[in-house]
Short mmCIF file of C-alpha atoms and ligand atoms in Angstrom, two decimals:
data_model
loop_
_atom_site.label_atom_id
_atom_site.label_comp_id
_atom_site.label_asym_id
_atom_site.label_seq_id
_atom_site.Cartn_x
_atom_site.Cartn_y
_atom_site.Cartn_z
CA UNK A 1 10.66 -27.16 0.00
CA UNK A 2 7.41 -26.50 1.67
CA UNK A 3 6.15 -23.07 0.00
CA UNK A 4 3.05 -22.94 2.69
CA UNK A 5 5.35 -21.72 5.10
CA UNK A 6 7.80 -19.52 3.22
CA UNK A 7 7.49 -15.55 4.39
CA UNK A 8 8.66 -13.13 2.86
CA UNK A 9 10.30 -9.77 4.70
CA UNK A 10 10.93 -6.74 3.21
CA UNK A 11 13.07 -4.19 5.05
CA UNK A 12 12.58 -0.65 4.46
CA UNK A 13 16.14 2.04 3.99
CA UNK A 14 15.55 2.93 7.56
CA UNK A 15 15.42 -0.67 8.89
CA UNK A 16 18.78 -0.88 7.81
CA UNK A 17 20.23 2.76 8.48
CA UNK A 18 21.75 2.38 11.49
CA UNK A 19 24.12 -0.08 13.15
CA UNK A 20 21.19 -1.15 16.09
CA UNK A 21 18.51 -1.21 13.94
CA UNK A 22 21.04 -3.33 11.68
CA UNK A 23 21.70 -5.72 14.52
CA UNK A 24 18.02 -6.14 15.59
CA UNK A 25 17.82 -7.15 11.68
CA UNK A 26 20.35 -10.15 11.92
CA UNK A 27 19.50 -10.74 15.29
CA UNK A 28 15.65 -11.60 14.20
CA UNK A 29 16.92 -13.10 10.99
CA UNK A 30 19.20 -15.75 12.70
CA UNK A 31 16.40 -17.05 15.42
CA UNK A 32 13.54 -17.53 12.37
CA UNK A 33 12.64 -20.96 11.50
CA UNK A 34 11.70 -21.81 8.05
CA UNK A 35 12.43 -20.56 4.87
CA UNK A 36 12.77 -16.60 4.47
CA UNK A 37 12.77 -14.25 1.26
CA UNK A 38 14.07 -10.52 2.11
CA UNK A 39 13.41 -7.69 0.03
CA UNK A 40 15.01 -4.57 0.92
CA UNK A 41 14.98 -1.07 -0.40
CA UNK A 42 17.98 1.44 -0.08
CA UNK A 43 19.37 2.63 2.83
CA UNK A 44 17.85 5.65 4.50
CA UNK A 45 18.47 8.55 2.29
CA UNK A 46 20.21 7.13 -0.90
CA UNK A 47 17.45 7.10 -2.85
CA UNK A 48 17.18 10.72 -2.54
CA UNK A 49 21.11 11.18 -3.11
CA UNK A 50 20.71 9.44 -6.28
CA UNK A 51 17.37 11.58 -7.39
CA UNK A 52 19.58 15.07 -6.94
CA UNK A 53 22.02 13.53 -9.05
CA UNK A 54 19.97 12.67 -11.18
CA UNK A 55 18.03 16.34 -11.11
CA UNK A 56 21.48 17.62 -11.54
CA UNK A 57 22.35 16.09 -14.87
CA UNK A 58 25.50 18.27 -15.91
CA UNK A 59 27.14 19.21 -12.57
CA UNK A 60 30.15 16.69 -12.05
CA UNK A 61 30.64 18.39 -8.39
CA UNK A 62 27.11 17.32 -7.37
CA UNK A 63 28.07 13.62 -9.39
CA UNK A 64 31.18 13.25 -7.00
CA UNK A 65 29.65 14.32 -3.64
CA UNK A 66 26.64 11.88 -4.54
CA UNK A 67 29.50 9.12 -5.06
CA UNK A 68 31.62 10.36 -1.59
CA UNK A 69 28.44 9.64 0.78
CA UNK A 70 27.40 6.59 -0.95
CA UNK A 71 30.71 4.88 -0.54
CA UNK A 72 30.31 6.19 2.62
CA UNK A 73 27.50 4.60 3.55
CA UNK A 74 28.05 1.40 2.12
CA UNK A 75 32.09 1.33 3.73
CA UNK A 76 33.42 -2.02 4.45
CA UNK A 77 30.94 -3.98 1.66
CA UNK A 78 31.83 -6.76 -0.30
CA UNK A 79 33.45 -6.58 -3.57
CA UNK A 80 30.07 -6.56 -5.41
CA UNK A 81 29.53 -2.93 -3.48
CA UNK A 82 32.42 -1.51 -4.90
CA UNK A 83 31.67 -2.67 -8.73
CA UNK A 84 28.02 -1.09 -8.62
CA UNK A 85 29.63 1.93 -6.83
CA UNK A 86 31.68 1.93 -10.24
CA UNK A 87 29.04 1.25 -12.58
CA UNK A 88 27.55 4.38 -10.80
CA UNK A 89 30.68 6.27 -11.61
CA UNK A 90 30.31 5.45 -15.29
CA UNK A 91 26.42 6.13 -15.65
CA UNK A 92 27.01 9.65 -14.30
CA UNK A 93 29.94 10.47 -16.63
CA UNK A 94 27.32 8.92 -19.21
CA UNK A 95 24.81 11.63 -17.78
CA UNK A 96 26.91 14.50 -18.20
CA UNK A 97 28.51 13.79 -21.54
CA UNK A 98 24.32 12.71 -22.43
CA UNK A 99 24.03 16.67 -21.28
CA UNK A 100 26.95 18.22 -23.38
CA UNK A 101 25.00 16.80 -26.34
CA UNK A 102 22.31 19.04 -26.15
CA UNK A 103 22.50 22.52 -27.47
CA UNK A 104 23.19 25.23 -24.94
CA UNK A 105 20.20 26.51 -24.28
CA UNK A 106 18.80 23.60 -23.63
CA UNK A 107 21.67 22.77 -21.18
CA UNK A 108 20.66 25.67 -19.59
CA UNK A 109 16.92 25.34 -19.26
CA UNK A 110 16.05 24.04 -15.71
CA UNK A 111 13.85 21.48 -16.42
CA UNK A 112 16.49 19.59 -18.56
CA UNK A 113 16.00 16.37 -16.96
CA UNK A 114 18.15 13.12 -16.91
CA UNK A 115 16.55 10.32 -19.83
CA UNK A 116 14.13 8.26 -18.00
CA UNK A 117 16.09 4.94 -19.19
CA UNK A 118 19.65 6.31 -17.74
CA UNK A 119 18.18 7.72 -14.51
CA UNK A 120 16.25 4.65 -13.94
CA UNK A 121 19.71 2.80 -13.75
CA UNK A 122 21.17 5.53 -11.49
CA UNK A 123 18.53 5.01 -9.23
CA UNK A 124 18.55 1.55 -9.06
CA UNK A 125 22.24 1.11 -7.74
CA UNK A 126 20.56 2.48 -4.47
CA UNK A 127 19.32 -1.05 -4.02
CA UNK A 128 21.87 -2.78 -5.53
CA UNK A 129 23.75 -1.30 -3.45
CA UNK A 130 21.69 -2.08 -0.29
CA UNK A 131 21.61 -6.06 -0.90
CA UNK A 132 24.94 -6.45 -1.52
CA UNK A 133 26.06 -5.02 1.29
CA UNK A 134 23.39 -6.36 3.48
CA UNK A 135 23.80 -9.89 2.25
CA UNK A 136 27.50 -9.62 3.62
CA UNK A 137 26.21 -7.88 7.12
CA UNK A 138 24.26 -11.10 7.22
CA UNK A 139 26.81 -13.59 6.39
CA UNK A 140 29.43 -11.88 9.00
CA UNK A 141 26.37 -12.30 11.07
CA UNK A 142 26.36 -16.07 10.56
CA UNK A 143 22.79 -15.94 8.35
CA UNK A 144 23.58 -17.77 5.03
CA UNK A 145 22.62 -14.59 2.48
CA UNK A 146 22.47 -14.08 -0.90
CA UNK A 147 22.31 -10.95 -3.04
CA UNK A 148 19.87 -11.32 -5.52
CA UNK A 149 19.05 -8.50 -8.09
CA UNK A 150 15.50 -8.52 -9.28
CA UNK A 151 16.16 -7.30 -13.06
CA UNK A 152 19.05 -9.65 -13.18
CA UNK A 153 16.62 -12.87 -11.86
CA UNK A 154 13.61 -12.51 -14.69
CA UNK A 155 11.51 -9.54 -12.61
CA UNK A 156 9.80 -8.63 -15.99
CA UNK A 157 7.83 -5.35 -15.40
CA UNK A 158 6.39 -2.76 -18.32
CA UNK A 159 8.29 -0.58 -20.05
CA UNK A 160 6.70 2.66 -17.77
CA UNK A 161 10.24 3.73 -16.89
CA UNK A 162 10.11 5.28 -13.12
CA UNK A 163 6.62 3.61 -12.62
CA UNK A 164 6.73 0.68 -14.04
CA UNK A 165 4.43 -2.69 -12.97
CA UNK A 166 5.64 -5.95 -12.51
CA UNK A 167 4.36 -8.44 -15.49
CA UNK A 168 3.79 -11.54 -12.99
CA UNK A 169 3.03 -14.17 -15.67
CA UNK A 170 6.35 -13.52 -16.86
CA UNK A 171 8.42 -13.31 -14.08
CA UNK A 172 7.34 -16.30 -12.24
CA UNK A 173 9.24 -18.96 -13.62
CA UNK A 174 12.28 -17.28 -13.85
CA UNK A 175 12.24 -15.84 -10.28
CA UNK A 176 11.27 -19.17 -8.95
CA UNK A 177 13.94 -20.66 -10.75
CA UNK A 178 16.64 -18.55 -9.20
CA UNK A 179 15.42 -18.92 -5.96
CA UNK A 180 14.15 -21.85 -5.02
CA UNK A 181 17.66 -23.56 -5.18
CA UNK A 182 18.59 -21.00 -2.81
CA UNK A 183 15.55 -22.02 -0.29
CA UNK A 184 16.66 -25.79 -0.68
CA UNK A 185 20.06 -25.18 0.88
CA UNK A 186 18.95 -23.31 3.30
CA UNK A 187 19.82 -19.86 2.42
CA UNK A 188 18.41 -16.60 2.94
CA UNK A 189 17.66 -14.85 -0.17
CA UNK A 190 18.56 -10.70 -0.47
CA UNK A 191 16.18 -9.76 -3.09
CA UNK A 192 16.26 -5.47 -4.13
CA UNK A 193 13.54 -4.18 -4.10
CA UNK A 194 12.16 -1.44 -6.09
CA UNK A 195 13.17 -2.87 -10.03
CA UNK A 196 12.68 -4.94 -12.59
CA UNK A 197 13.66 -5.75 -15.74
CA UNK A 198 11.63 -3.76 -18.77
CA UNK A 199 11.05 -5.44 -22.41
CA UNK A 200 14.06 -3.66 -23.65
CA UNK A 201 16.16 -5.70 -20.97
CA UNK A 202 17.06 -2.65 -19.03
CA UNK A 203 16.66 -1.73 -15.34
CA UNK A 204 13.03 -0.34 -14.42
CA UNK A 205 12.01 1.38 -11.39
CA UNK A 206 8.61 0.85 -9.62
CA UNK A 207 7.75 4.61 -8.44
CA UNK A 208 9.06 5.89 -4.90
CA UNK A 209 7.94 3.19 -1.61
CA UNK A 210 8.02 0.54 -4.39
CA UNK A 211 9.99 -1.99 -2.61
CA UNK A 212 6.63 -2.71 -1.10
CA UNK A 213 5.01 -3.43 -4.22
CA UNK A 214 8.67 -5.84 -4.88
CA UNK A 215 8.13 -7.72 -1.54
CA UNK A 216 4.43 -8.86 -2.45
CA UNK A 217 5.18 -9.38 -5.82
CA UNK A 218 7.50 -12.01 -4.83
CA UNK A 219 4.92 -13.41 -2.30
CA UNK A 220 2.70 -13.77 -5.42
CA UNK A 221 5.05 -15.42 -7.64
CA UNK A 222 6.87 -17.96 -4.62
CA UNK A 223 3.80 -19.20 -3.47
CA UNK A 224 4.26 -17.54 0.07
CA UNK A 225 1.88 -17.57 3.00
CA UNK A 226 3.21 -13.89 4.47
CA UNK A 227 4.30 -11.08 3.65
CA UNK A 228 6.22 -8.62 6.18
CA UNK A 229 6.82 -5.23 5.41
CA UNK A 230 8.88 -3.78 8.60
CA UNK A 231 9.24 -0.51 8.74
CA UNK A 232 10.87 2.12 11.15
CA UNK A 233 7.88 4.34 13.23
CA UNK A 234 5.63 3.75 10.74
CA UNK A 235 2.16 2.44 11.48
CA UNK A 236 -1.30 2.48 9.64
CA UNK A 237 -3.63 4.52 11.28
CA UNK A 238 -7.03 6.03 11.11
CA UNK A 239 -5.51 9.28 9.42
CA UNK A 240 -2.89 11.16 8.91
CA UNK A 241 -1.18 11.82 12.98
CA UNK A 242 -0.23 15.23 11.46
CA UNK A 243 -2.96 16.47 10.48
CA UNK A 244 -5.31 14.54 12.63
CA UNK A 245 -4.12 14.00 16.08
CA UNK A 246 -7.13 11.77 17.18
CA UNK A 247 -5.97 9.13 14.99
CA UNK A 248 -5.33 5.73 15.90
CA UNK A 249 -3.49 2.31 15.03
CA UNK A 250 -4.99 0.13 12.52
CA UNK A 251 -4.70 -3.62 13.58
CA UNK A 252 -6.23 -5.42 10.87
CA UNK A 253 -7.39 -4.34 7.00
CA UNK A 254 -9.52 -6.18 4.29
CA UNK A 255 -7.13 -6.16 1.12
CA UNK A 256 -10.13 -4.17 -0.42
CA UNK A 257 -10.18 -1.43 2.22
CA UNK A 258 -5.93 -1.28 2.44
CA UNK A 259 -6.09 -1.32 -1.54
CA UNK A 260 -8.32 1.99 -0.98
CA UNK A 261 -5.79 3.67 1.51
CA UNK A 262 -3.04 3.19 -0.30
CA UNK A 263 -4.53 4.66 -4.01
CA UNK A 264 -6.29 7.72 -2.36
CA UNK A 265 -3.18 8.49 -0.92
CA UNK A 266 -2.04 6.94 2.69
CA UNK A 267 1.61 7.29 1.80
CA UNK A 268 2.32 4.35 4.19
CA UNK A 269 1.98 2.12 1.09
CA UNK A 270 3.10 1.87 -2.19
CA UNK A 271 -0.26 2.17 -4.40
CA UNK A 272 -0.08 -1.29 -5.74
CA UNK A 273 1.81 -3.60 -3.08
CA UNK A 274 -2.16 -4.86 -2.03
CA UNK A 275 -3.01 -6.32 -5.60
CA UNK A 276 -0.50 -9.15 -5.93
CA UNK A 277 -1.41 -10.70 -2.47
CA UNK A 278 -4.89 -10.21 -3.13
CA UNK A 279 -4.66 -12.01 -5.59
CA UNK A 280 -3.16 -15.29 -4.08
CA UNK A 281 -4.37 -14.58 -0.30
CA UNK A 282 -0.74 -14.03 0.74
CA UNK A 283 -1.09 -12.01 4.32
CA UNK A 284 0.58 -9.14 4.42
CA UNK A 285 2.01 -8.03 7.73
CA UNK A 286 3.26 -4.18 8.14
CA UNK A 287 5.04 -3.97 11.76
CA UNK A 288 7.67 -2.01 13.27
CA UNK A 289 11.31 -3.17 14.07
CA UNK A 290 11.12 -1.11 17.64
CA UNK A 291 7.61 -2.01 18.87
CA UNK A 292 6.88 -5.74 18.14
CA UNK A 293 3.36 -5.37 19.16
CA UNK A 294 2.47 -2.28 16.49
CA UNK A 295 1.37 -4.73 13.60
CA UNK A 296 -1.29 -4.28 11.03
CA UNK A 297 -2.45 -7.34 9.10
CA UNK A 298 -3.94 -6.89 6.04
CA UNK A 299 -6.15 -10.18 4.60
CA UNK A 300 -9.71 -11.17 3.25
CA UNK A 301 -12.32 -8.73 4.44
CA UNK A 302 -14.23 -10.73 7.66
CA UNK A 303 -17.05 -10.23 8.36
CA UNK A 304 -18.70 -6.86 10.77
CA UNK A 305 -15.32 -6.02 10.33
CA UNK A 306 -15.53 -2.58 8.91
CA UNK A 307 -12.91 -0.12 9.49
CA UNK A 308 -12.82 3.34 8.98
CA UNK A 309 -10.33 5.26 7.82
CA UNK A 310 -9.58 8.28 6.07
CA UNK A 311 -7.03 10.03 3.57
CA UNK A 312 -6.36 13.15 2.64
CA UNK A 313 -5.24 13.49 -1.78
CA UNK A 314 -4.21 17.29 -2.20
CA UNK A 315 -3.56 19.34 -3.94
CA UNK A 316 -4.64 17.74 -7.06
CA UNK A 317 -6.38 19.96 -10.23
CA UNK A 318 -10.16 19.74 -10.65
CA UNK A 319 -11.53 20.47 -14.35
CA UNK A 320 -15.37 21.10 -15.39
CA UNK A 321 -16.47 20.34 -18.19
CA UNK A 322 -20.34 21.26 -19.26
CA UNK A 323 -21.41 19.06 -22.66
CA UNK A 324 -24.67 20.49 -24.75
CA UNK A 325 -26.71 17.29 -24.93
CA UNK A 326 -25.01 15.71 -22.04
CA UNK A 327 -25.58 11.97 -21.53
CA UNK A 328 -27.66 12.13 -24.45
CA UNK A 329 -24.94 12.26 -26.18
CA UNK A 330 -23.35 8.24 -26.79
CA UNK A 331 -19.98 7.70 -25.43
CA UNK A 332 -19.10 11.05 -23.90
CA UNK A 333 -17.52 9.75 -21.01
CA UNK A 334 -15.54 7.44 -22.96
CA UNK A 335 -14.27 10.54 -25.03
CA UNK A 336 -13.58 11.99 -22.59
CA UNK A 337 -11.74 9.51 -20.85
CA UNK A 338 -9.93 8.32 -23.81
CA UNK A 339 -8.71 11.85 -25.01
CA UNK A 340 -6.89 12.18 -21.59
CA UNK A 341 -5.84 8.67 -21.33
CA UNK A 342 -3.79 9.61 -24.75
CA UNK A 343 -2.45 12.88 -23.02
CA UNK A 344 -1.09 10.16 -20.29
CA UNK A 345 -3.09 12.14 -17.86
CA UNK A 346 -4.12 9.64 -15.29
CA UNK A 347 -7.64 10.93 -13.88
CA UNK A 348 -8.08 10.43 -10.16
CA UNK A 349 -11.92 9.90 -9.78
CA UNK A 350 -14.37 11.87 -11.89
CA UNK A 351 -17.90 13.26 -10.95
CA UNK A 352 -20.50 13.74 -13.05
CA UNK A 353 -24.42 14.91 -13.76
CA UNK A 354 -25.94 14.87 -16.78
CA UNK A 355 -24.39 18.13 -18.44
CA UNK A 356 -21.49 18.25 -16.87
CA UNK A 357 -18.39 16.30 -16.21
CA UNK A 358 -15.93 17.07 -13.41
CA UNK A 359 -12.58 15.51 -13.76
CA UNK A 360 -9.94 15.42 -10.82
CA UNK A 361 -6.20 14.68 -12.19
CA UNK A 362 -2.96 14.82 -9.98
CA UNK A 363 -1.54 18.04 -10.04
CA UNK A 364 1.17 17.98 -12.65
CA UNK A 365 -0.96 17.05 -15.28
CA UNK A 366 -3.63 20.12 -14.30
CA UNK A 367 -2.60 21.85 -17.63
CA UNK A 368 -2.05 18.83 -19.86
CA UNK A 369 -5.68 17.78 -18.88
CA UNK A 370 -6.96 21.52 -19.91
CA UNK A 371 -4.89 21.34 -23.14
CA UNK A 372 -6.34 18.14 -23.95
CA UNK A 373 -9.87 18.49 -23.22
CA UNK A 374 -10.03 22.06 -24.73
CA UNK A 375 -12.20 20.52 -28.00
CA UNK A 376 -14.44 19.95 -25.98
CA UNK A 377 -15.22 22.97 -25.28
CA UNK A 378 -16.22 24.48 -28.45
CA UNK A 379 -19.63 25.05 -30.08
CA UNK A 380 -22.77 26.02 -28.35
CA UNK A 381 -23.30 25.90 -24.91
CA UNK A 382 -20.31 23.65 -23.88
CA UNK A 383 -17.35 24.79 -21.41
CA UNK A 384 -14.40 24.26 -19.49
CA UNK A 385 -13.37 25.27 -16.47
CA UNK A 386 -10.02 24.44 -14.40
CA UNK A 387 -7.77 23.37 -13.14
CA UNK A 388 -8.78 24.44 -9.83
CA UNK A 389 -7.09 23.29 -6.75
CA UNK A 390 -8.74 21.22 -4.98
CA UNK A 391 -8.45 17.69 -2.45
CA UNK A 392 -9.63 14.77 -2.13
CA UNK A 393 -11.19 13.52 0.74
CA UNK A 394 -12.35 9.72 1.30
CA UNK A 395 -13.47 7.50 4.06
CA UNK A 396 -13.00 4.17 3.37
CA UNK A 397 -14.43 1.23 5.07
CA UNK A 398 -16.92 -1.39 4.22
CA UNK A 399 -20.49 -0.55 5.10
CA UNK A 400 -18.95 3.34 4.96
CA UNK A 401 -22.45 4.91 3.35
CA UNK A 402 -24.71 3.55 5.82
CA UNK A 403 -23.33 6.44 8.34
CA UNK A 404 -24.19 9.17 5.39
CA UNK A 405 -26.86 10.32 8.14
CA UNK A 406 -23.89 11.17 10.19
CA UNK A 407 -21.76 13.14 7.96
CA UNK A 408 -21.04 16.45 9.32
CA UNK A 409 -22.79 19.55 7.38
CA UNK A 410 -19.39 21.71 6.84
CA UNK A 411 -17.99 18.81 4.92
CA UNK A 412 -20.79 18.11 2.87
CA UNK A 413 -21.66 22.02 1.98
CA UNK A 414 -18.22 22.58 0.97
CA UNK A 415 -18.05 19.23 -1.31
CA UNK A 416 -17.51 20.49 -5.20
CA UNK A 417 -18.53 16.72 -6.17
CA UNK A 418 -19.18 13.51 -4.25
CA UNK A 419 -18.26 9.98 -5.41
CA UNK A 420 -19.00 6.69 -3.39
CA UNK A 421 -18.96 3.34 -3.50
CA UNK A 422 -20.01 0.56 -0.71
CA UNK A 423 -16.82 1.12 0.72
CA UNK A 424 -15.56 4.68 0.00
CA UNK A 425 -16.83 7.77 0.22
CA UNK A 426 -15.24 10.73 -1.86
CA UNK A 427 -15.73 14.06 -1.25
CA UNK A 428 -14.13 16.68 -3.02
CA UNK A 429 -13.41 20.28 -1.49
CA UNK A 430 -11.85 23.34 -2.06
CA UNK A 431 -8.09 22.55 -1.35
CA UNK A 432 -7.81 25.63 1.14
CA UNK A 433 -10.34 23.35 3.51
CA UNK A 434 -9.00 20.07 2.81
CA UNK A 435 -7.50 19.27 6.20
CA UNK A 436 -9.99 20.81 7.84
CA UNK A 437 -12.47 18.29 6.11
CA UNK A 438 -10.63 15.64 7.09
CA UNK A 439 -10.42 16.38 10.92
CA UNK A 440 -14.22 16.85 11.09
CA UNK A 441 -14.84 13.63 9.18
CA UNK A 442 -12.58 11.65 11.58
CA UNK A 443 -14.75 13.17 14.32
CA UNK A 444 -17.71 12.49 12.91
CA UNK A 445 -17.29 8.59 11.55
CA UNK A 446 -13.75 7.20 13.84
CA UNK A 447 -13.81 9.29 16.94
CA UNK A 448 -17.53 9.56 17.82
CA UNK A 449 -18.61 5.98 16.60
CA UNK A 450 -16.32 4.53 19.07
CA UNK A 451 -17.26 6.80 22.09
CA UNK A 452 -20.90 6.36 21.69
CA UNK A 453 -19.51 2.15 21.45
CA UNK A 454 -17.38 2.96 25.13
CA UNK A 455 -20.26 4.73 26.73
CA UNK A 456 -22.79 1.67 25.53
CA UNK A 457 -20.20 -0.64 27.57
CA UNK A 458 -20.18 1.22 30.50
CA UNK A 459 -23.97 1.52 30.83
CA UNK A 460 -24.44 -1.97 29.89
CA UNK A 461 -22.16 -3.62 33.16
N1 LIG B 501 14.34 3.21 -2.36
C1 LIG B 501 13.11 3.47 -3.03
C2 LIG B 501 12.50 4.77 -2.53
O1 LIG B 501 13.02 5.41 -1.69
C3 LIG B 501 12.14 2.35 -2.89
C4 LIG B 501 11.63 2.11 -1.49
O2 LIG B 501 12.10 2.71 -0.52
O3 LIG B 501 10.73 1.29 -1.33
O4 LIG B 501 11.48 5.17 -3.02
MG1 MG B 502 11.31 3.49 1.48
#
């Protein structure tokens, strides 16, 4: 088998939601030379289904109608379909009777939630689900598929139920082992995406979009030279379209600068699908089924390449902390930053002067963060403030701080901290102007960059 040219191609739920899409799939599948790895993540919606079941832990009417529309949806599937769509059946009953155990009033209490190890099984059958029957869609489409499930193949990941990572080291002999063979014959591979296997041996999930992460995960571990991610109307652009509707297609990334959009919050991408082809220079390739010539590439940053693009994090909590003695004082940050690693509060980007120490966490963990860091802010002089709403804006692009002359005044009077690197620029802002920020950075360092480039032309001929 020659693993130069082996590509991998991950279809997203809406790739596969309906019948035309579905026959543009097998349709491309069937006239691709060489050897081909899919990935694919649930169809359109069942993810979702499964999460309301899921957020609905005692209620067998909301159990059964979750059950009706996923057999539904998966109608006229191979055997395999209908023993997951069983093994469904069973982890629900499991989930209820799981409910009935606890007293009553904590049946009752709203945020009652399903145990992460159980729901992380119900949600996996979404993709089990999804390569089972898609493997068969292919075969009756004369493409030689087979359903591979990632937990069941040596996928090791962590045991961060919901979020977990994929342990590469571990995985890769045992993935390669099970597929491989496959390649030699000549077979196309189904691989689901979006699990693992955790150190207990049960199913893990890898966090919502995390097929993404799957598909160039495999890339790393088979040795492949591409990565596709295909997607339905999505494309990477400048900004949000929504909020900014200046914003334009992306055609090529450096992994450093697409590693950037994806963690400060381009939804586009799962927040870790750059790191495993960074690693091992696998392309990655994010294009749409319906318009062959909306691609963006994303490989090794060349050079005078710099984009620049922006994202928009918010709301997310903002906490300030004042320390008496300040730097002075040895290892602050690293208290800091240790006490709320312990709460499991994850801390976004932090800001800081000598005295005082502002922290930005997601959201959710606003209150944790305040709990935790409350020591802190005893004795003399020290405080804590927070959480205050706030977002995150960033630019990203190499080169991004040598247009700092051009930033536009309204941003930068509004910023309640700054953070920047050679290739991001942070600001943070009062979450009630967080959009606004955003359009009126666009303008300043996308939109008027490339007019001032347009007009240049024109003079020049
Ligand atoms: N099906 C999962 C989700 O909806 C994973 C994915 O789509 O990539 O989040
Ligand atoms: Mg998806």
């Amino acid at each position: 088998m020659t693993t130069e040219a082996l590509c991998v191609v991950k279809y997203g739920g809406a790739a596969l939601g309906s019948e035309e899409s579905l026959r543009d799939v097998i349709r491309e599948l069937r006239a691709r030379k060489g050897p081909i790895v899919t990935v694919v993540s649930a169809r359109e919606g069942v993810t979702d289904l499964l999460k309301a079941a899921t957020a609905d832990p005692a209620s067998r009417a909301r159990h059964e109608e979750v059950l009706r529309k996923l057999t539904a949806l998966h109608a006229g599937g191979p055997r395999e379909v209908t023993l997951a769509l069983r093994a469904l059946e069973r982890q629900l009953t499991r989930l209820r009777s799981a409910m009935r155990q606890l007293p009553p009033r904590a049946r009752r209490y709203p945020s009652t939630r399903a145990p992460v190890v159980l729901s992380d099984a119900i949600l996996a059958q979404g993709e089990r689900l999804a390569a089972h029957w898609f493997a068969d869609r292919l075969r009756h489409g004369r493409v030689a598929a087979r359903a591979l499930e990632a937990d069941l193949i040596g996928l090791s990941t962590d045991d961060h139920h919901g979020e977990a990572i994929v342990l590469l080291d571990r995985s890769e002999l045992p993935v390669r082992r099970a597929v491989t063979p496959l390649l030699r014959r000549g077979q196309v591979p189904v691989v689901t995406g979006f699990l693992g296997r955790s150190p207990s041996g049960k199913v893990a999930t890898l966090g919502r979009g995390g097929s993404d992460y799957s598909a160039t995960c495999l890339g790393y571990l088979l040795g492949a030279s591409r990565v596709e991610l295909v997607k339905k109307d999505v494309s990477i652009l400048t900004a949000d379209p929504r909020i900014v509707p200046a914003a334009r297609p992306l055609s090529r990334l450096s992994y450093e600068e697409a590693e950037e959009l994806a963690q400060f919050g381009a939804k586009v991408l799962h927040p870790l699908t750059v790191e495993p082809a960074r690693a091992r220079g696998v392309e990655v390739v994010i294009r749409s089924l319906e318009d062959p010539t909306r691609t963006t590439t994303i490989g090794p940053a060349l050079p005078g390449e710099g984009i620049r693009a922006l994202t928009l994090l918010s709301p997310t909590a903002m906490l300030l902390l004042r320390v008496p003695g300040g730097r002075q004082r040895r290892g602050v940050i690293a208290e800091v930053s240790r006490t709320l690693a312990a709460a499991e509060v994850n801390v976004i980007t932090m800001f800081t002067s000598s005295a005082l120490l502002i922290v930005l966490v997601e959201m959710a963990s606003g209150r944790k963060a305040r709990r935790a860091l409350d020591p802190f802010a005893r004795g003399d002089g020290a405080s804590l403030e927070g959480p205050l709403e706030a977002a995150l804006v960033t630019a990203i692009g190499e080169g991004v701080l040598a247009d700092l002359g051009g930033l536009p005044g309204d941003v930068a009077s509004r910023a309640l901290g700054v953070s920047a690197t050679s290739r991001t620029l942070s600001f943070a802002v009062p979450m009630a102007s967080g959009r606004e920020s955003l359009v009126s950075l666009h303008r300043a360092l996308v939109e008027l960059p490339r007019a001032v480039t347009l007009e240049g032309t024109v003079r020049g001929t």
